[in-house]
Structure formats: C-alpha cells, structure tokens
XYZ file of C-alpha atoms in Angstrom:
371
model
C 0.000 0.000 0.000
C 1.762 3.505 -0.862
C 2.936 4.943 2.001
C 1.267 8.632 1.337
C -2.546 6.992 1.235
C -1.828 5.048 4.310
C -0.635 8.048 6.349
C -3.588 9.512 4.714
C -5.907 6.982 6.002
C -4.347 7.155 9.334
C -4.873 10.806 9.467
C -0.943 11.610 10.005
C 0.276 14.677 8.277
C 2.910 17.471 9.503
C 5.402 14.990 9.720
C 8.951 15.526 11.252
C 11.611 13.361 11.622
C 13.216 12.446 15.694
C 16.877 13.383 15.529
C 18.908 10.241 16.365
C 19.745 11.354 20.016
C 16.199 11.698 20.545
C 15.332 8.068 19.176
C 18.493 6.694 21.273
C 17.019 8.304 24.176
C 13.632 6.673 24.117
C 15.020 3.020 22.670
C 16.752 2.989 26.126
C 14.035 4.122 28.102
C 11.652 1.071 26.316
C 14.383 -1.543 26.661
C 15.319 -1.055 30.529
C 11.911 -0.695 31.499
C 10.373 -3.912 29.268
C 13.672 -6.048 30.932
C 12.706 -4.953 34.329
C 8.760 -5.371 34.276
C 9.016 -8.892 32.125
C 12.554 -10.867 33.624
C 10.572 -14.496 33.140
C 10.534 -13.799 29.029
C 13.968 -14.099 28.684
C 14.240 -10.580 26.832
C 17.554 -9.158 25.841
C 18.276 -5.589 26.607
C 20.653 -4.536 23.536
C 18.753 -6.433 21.321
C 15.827 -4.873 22.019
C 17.363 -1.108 21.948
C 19.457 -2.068 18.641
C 15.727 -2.971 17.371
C 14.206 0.159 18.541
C 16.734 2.708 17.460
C 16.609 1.194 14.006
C 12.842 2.446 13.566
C 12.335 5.365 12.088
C 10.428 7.827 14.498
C 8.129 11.434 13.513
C 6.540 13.518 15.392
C 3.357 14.511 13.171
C -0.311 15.893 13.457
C -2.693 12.837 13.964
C -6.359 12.787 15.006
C -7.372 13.320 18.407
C -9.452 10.159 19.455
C -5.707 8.387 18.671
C -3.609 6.829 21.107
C -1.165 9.215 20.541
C 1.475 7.103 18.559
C 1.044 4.935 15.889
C 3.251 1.912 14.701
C 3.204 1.070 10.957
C 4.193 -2.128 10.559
C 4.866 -1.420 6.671
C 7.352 1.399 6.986
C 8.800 -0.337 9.812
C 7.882 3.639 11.590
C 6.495 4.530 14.655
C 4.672 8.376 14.328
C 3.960 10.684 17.937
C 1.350 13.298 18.633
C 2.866 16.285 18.569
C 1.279 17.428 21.384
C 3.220 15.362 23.591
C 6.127 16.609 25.793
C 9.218 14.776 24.556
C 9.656 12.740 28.385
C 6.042 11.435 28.021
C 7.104 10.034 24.844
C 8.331 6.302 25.871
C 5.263 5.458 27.646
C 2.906 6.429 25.371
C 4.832 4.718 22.729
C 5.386 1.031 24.924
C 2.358 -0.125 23.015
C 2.964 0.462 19.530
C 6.760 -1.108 20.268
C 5.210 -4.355 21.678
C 3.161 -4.558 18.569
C 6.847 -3.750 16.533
C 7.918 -7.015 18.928
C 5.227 -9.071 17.219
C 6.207 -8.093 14.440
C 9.424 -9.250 14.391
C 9.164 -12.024 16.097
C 7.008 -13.778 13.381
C 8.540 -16.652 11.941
C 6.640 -16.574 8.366
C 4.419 -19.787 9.313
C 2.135 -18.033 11.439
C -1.187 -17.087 10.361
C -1.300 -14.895 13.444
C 0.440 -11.853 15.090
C 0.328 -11.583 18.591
C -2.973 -13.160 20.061
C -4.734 -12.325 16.619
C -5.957 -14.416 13.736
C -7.806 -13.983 10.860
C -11.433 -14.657 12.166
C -10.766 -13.578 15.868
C -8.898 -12.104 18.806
C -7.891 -8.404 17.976
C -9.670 -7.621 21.094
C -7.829 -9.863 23.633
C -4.166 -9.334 21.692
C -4.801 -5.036 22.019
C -6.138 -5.763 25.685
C -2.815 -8.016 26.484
C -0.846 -5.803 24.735
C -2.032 -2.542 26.941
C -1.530 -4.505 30.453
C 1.797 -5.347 29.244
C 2.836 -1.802 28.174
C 1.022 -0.317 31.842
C 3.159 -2.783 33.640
C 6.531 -1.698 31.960
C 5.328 1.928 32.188
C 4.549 0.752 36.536
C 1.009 2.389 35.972
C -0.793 2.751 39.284
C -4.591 1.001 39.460
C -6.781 3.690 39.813
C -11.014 3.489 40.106
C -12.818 4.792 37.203
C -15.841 5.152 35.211
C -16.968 4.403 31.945
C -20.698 4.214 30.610
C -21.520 4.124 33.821
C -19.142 1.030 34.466
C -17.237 1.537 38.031
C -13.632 0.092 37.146
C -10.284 -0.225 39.181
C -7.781 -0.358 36.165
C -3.832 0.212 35.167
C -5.118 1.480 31.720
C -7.699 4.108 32.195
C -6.833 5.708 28.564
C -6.524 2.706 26.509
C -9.024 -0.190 26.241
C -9.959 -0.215 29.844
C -12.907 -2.424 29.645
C -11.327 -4.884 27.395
C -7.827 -4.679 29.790
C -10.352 -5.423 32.760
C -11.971 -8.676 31.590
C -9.063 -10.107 30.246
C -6.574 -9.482 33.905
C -9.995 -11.305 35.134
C -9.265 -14.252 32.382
C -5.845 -14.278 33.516
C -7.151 -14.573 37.563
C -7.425 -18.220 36.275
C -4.408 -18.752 33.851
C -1.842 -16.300 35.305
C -0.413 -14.273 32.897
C 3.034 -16.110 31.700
C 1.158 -18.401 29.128
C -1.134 -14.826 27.712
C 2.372 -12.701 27.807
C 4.083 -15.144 25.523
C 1.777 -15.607 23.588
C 2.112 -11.755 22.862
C 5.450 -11.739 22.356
C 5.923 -15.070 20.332
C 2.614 -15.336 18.423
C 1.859 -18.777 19.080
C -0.769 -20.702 21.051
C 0.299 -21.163 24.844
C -2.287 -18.671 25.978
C -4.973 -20.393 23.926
C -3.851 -24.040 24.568
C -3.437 -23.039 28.491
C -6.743 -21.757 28.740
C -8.472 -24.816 26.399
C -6.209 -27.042 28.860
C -8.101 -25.209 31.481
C -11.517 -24.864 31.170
C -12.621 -25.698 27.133
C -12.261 -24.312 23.546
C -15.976 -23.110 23.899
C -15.572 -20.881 26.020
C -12.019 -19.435 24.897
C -13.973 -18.430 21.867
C -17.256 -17.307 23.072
C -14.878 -14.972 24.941
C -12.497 -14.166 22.154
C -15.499 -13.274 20.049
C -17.328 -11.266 22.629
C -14.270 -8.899 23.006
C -14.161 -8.149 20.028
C -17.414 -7.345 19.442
C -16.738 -4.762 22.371
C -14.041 -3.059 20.527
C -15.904 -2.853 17.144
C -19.363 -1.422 19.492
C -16.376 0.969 20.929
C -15.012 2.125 17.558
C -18.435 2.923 16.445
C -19.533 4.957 19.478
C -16.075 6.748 18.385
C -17.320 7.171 14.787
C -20.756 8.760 16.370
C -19.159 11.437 19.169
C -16.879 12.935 16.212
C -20.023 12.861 13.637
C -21.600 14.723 16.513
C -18.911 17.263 17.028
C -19.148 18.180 13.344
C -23.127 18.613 13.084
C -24.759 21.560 13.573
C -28.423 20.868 12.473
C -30.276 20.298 15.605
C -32.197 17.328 14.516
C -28.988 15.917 13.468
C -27.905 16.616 17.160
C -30.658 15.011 18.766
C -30.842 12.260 16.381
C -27.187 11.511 16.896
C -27.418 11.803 20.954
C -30.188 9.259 21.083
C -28.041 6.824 18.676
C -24.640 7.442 21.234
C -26.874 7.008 24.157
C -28.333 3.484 22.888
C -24.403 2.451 21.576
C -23.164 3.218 25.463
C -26.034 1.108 26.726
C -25.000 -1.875 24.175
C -21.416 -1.266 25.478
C -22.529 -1.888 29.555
C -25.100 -4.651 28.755
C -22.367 -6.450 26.587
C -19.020 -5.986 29.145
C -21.736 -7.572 31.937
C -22.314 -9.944 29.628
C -19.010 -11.330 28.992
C -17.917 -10.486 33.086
C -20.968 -12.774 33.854
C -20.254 -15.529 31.410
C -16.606 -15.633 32.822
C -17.363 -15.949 36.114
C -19.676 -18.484 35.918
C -18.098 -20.865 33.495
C -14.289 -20.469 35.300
C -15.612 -21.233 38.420
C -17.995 -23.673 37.290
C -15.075 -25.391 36.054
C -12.588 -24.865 38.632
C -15.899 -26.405 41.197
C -15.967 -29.247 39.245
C -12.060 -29.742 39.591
C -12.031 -30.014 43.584
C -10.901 -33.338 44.994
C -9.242 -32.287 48.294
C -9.395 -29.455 51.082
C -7.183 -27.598 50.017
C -8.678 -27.036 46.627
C -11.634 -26.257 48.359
C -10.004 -23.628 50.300
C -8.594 -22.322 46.909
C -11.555 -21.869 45.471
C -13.267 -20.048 48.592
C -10.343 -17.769 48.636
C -10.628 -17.098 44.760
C -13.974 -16.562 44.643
C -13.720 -13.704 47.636
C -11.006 -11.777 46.049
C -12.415 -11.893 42.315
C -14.856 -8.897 43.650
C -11.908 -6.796 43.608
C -11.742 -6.946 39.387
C -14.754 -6.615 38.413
C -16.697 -4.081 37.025
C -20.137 -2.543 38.887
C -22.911 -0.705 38.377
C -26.109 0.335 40.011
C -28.169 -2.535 40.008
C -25.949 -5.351 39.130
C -26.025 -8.236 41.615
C -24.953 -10.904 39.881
C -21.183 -12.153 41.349
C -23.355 -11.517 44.739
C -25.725 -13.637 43.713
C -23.407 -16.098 41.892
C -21.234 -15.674 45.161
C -23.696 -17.348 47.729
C -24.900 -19.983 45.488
C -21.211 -21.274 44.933
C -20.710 -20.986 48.491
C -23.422 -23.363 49.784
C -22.215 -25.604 47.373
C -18.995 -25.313 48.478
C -20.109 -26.266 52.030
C -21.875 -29.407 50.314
C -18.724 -30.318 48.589
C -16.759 -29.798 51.836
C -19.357 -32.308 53.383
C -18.586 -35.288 50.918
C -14.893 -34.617 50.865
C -15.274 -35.503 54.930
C -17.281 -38.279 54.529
C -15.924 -40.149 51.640
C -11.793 -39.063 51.863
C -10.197 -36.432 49.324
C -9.001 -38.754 46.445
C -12.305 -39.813 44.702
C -12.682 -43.404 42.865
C -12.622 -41.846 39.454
C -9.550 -40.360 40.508
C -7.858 -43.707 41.791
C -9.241 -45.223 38.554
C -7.360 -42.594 36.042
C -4.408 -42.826 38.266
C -4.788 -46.982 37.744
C -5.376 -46.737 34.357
C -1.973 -44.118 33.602
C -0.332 -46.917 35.360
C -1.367 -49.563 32.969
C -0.784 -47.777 30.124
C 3.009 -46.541 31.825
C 3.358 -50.502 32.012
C 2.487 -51.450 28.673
C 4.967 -48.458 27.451
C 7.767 -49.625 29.554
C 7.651 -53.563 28.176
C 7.092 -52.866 24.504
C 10.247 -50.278 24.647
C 12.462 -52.951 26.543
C 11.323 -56.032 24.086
C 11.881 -53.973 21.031
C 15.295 -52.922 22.821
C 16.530 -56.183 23.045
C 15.046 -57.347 19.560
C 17.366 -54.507 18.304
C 20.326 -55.639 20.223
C 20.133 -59.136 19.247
C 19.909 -57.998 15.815
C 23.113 -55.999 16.048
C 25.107 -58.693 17.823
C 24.237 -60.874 14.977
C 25.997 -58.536 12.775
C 28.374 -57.335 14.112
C 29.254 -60.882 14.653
C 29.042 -61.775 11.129
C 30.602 -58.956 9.695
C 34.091 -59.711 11.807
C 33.953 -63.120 10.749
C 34.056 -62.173 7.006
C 37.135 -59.997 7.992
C 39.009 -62.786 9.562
C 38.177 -64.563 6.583
C-alpha cells in the first residue's frame, strides 16, 4: 500500500523526523523498562534497543481520538502526537513497540500476530498488549468510570474495559502463558486456557471482546459525527443513537464479566478433589470482587457468590465423609499406570530385539574380515 494513502488513512500529516539522540534516548528508556517489568521472558536488553533505534520515528499531526502514537508495521515507523512533551514520549509509545515485537518475532508460518488471527482475537491481543505496556510503564490502578461502568484499572486511557476482563481471564491462567503468547505469536495462551476450562468458552470470549471493541469504535465514529453537526435534529438524532451504543457497550461488558465468572468457576468447582482445593476456590472466589466491574443494580457475582458458596459447604461435606481422592480419581491414576506398564515392556522387548539384531551382525561382519 503507498505509504502517502496510508498516512492519509491514518490521518498523520505534519510529519517531522526524531533526531537520532532523541530516538536513542527513548530506545533505552523502552528496553530497561520492558527487561525490568518482564525478567521471566527471557528478553535481551541490547537487542531490544538495537531494534528500537533502528525504527524510524516522527513527530506529526494525527487525530485526536488516537492513542497518541502509531506503529506502521509497513514502513517499519512509529509516528507521535505532537502534542506530547518529549519525556512522556516512551510510555505512550510502549504499546505500539510491543506490537513492533510481534512483528518481528514472526517466523513466516504463522497465520497470526500476537494473540490475533484472521477470524478472531484483535480484542484480547490489544487488551494483552495494553496490560503489558502499563506494567513496563509501573502504571498505578486507579477506580474509574466508563458508561456508567465503576472500574479499578492500570489502563484508564486505553481499552480499559477490554484490559479489565481479560486481567480477570488471567485470575485463572496467570499471565506467563497470555504474555508469551504476545510476544511469540503462538498458542500457549490459547492451549493453556483450552487445557483449562474448554475451547468453547475461549472463543465465546475471544469473540465477545471483540465485538466490544468494534461497538467501541463505532460509538467513536458517532461522538466525532456529533462534534461536526450543527443541524439540531442531526444533534438530537445523533445523541439518542450514542446514548443506545453506550447502553450496548454496559449490557455487553456484563455480559461477557458474567459468562466468565460463571463458566471459570464452574469449572474450577468441578475440579475439587481435596481441602485444600476447596479452600482455593473459597479464597478465589472472595477476592475476584476486587476486578470486576459494577454498576447500580448489578447483583450478579453476589448472587453467583452465595450460590457457589453453599455448594462449596456441600462439597466440603462429601470430601469428609468419603476421603479427598475420589474413585474416578484412583481409577485414572490406575489406568496411567497400565498404560506406563504397557509403554515400559514394549520399549524394553523392542530394545533387546534390536540388540540381538546388532550382535548378529556385528558378529558376522568380523567373521568375514578374519576370513
């Protein structure tokens, strides 16, 4: 795509080029503070400021519901607001550079950057993408509000609803297996979570976060229509249509927060076999209020809270009674034994079949030579 129509597109213009100082400066800053925030991915300092200083950085005019920097993957460029105050620069531009990661990182056999793939998962790979970059940046969690959604959130200017269901995805998984994933484009995060609970629900959710974004986008699309119009019918017309979009927004981000909690826990219930993953659980399900999102009215984790609860105490009641390793359990755990059996003799009778076979010629060969 020519570079001029995509800038176009983009709504960059006024472009200006970062000296090199300036691009040194803020490759260091992005590599110390990615090293620091992410030891467990193995991620090498120089490497990633050699990759860094070798994109080419602008400050330009861009649009003002953006992000304030922009990576473009095909000029290998990274463009900043130029409203921003050069030392603000780095941490507004942590996301764009984990996307310029991704990008690099791809091996040429994935169909996929990042979380991403063709049908699915924009959503959950922007939404990983921001918690990483607030977590390099050490962002501080901070309560707010959005369409009348009460939040606590490290990302209040970037994707906050998406970044708040998916840290309460990774309350189950951790967020190793969703952080790779990021940075390698592969499946751990997926596979982990299938592992987990089941491929259902890993794209029921995939899907429903990215039908957030696009509901998002177009609310975005509708407040800048708005601030252009001056007919009042126009105005009123477009204020009902932004009000309804904002109401599809809340009833949809309750609608994936409910589904999540009551499929994960379903699952993790149905995973208990001794007291302490009882106790787990309990604890789990008391300290998942402090990620969600509320709003006036809602009662469902409440509600969702107590019913697990009693069932917990039933649960609690047959562990006592019948022991904490259940038959099904002792028959799996015969069963792998079997089958570790069955393994172990076939590998030591073909083992010896081979050795017999090489003794026999081995033995024959020498003979020929003495011959």
């Amino acid at each position: 795509m020519n570079i001029d129509y995509l800038l176009k597109k983009e709504g960059i213009s006024n472009i200006k080029e970062l000296e090199t100082s300036q691009i040194k400066i803020i490759s260091k800053d992005l590599a110390i503070k990615l090293c620091l925030a992410f030891p467990e991915h193995d991620l090498d300092r120089q490497a990633l400021y050699n990759s860094f200083c070798n994109l080419d950085m602008y400050i330009a005019t861009m649009p003002k519901d953006s992000s304030g920097a922009k990576y473009i993957a095909n000029t290998n460029s990274i463009y900043f607001n130029e409203d921003l105050d050069f030392a603000s620069i780095p941490e507004v531009a942590m996301h764009e550079c984990i996307h310029f990661i991704q990008e690099g990182r791809l091996n040429g056999k994935n169909a996929f950057v990042g979380l991403t793939s063709f049908t699915s998962g924009l959503a959950l790979n922007e939404a990983a993408v921001q918690l990483m970059a607030s977590e390099a940046n050490m962002c501080n969690i901070t309560e707010e509000k959005y369409y009348d959604i009460t939040i606590r959130t490290i990302s209040p200017d970037y994707y906050p609803l998406e970044c708040t269901l998916v840290n309460q995805i990774t309350y189950f998984t951790g967020t190793y297996p969703l952080y790779h994933s990021v940075l390698n484009s592969n499946d751990i995060f997926k596979n982990t979570f299938i592992a987990k609970f089941n491929k259902r629900i890993y794209n029921r959710i995939t899907r429903q976060l990215d039908k957030l974004l696009n509901l998002e986008a177009e609310l975005t699309c509708y407040i800048n229509e708005l601030g252009e119009t001056e007919n009042l019918n126009d105005v009123k017309e477009l204020n009902s249509i932004i009000s309804e979009q904002k109401q599809k927004i809340s009833n949809l981000f309750f609608n994936i927060q409910n589904f999540i909690i009551r499929n994960c826990f379903s699952c993790e219930f149905n995973h208990i076999n001794t007291m302490e993953d009882l106790k787990e659980i309990k604890h789990k399900l008391y300290t998942f209020k402090n990620i969600i999102g509320t709003t006036e009215g809602y009662n469902f984790y409440n509600n969702f809270y107590c019913d697990l609860m009693n069932a917990l105490e039933q649960k609690k009641e047959e562990i006592l009674k019948y022991g904490e390793i259940s038959l099904f359990k002792q028959e799996c755990t015969a069963l792998t034994l079997v089958d570790q059996t069955k393994e172990k003799f076939n590998f030591v009778h073909i083992f010896i079949k081979k050795l017999k076979k090489l003794f026999r010629l081995n033995r024959g060969t020498i003979n020929d030579y003495d011959n």
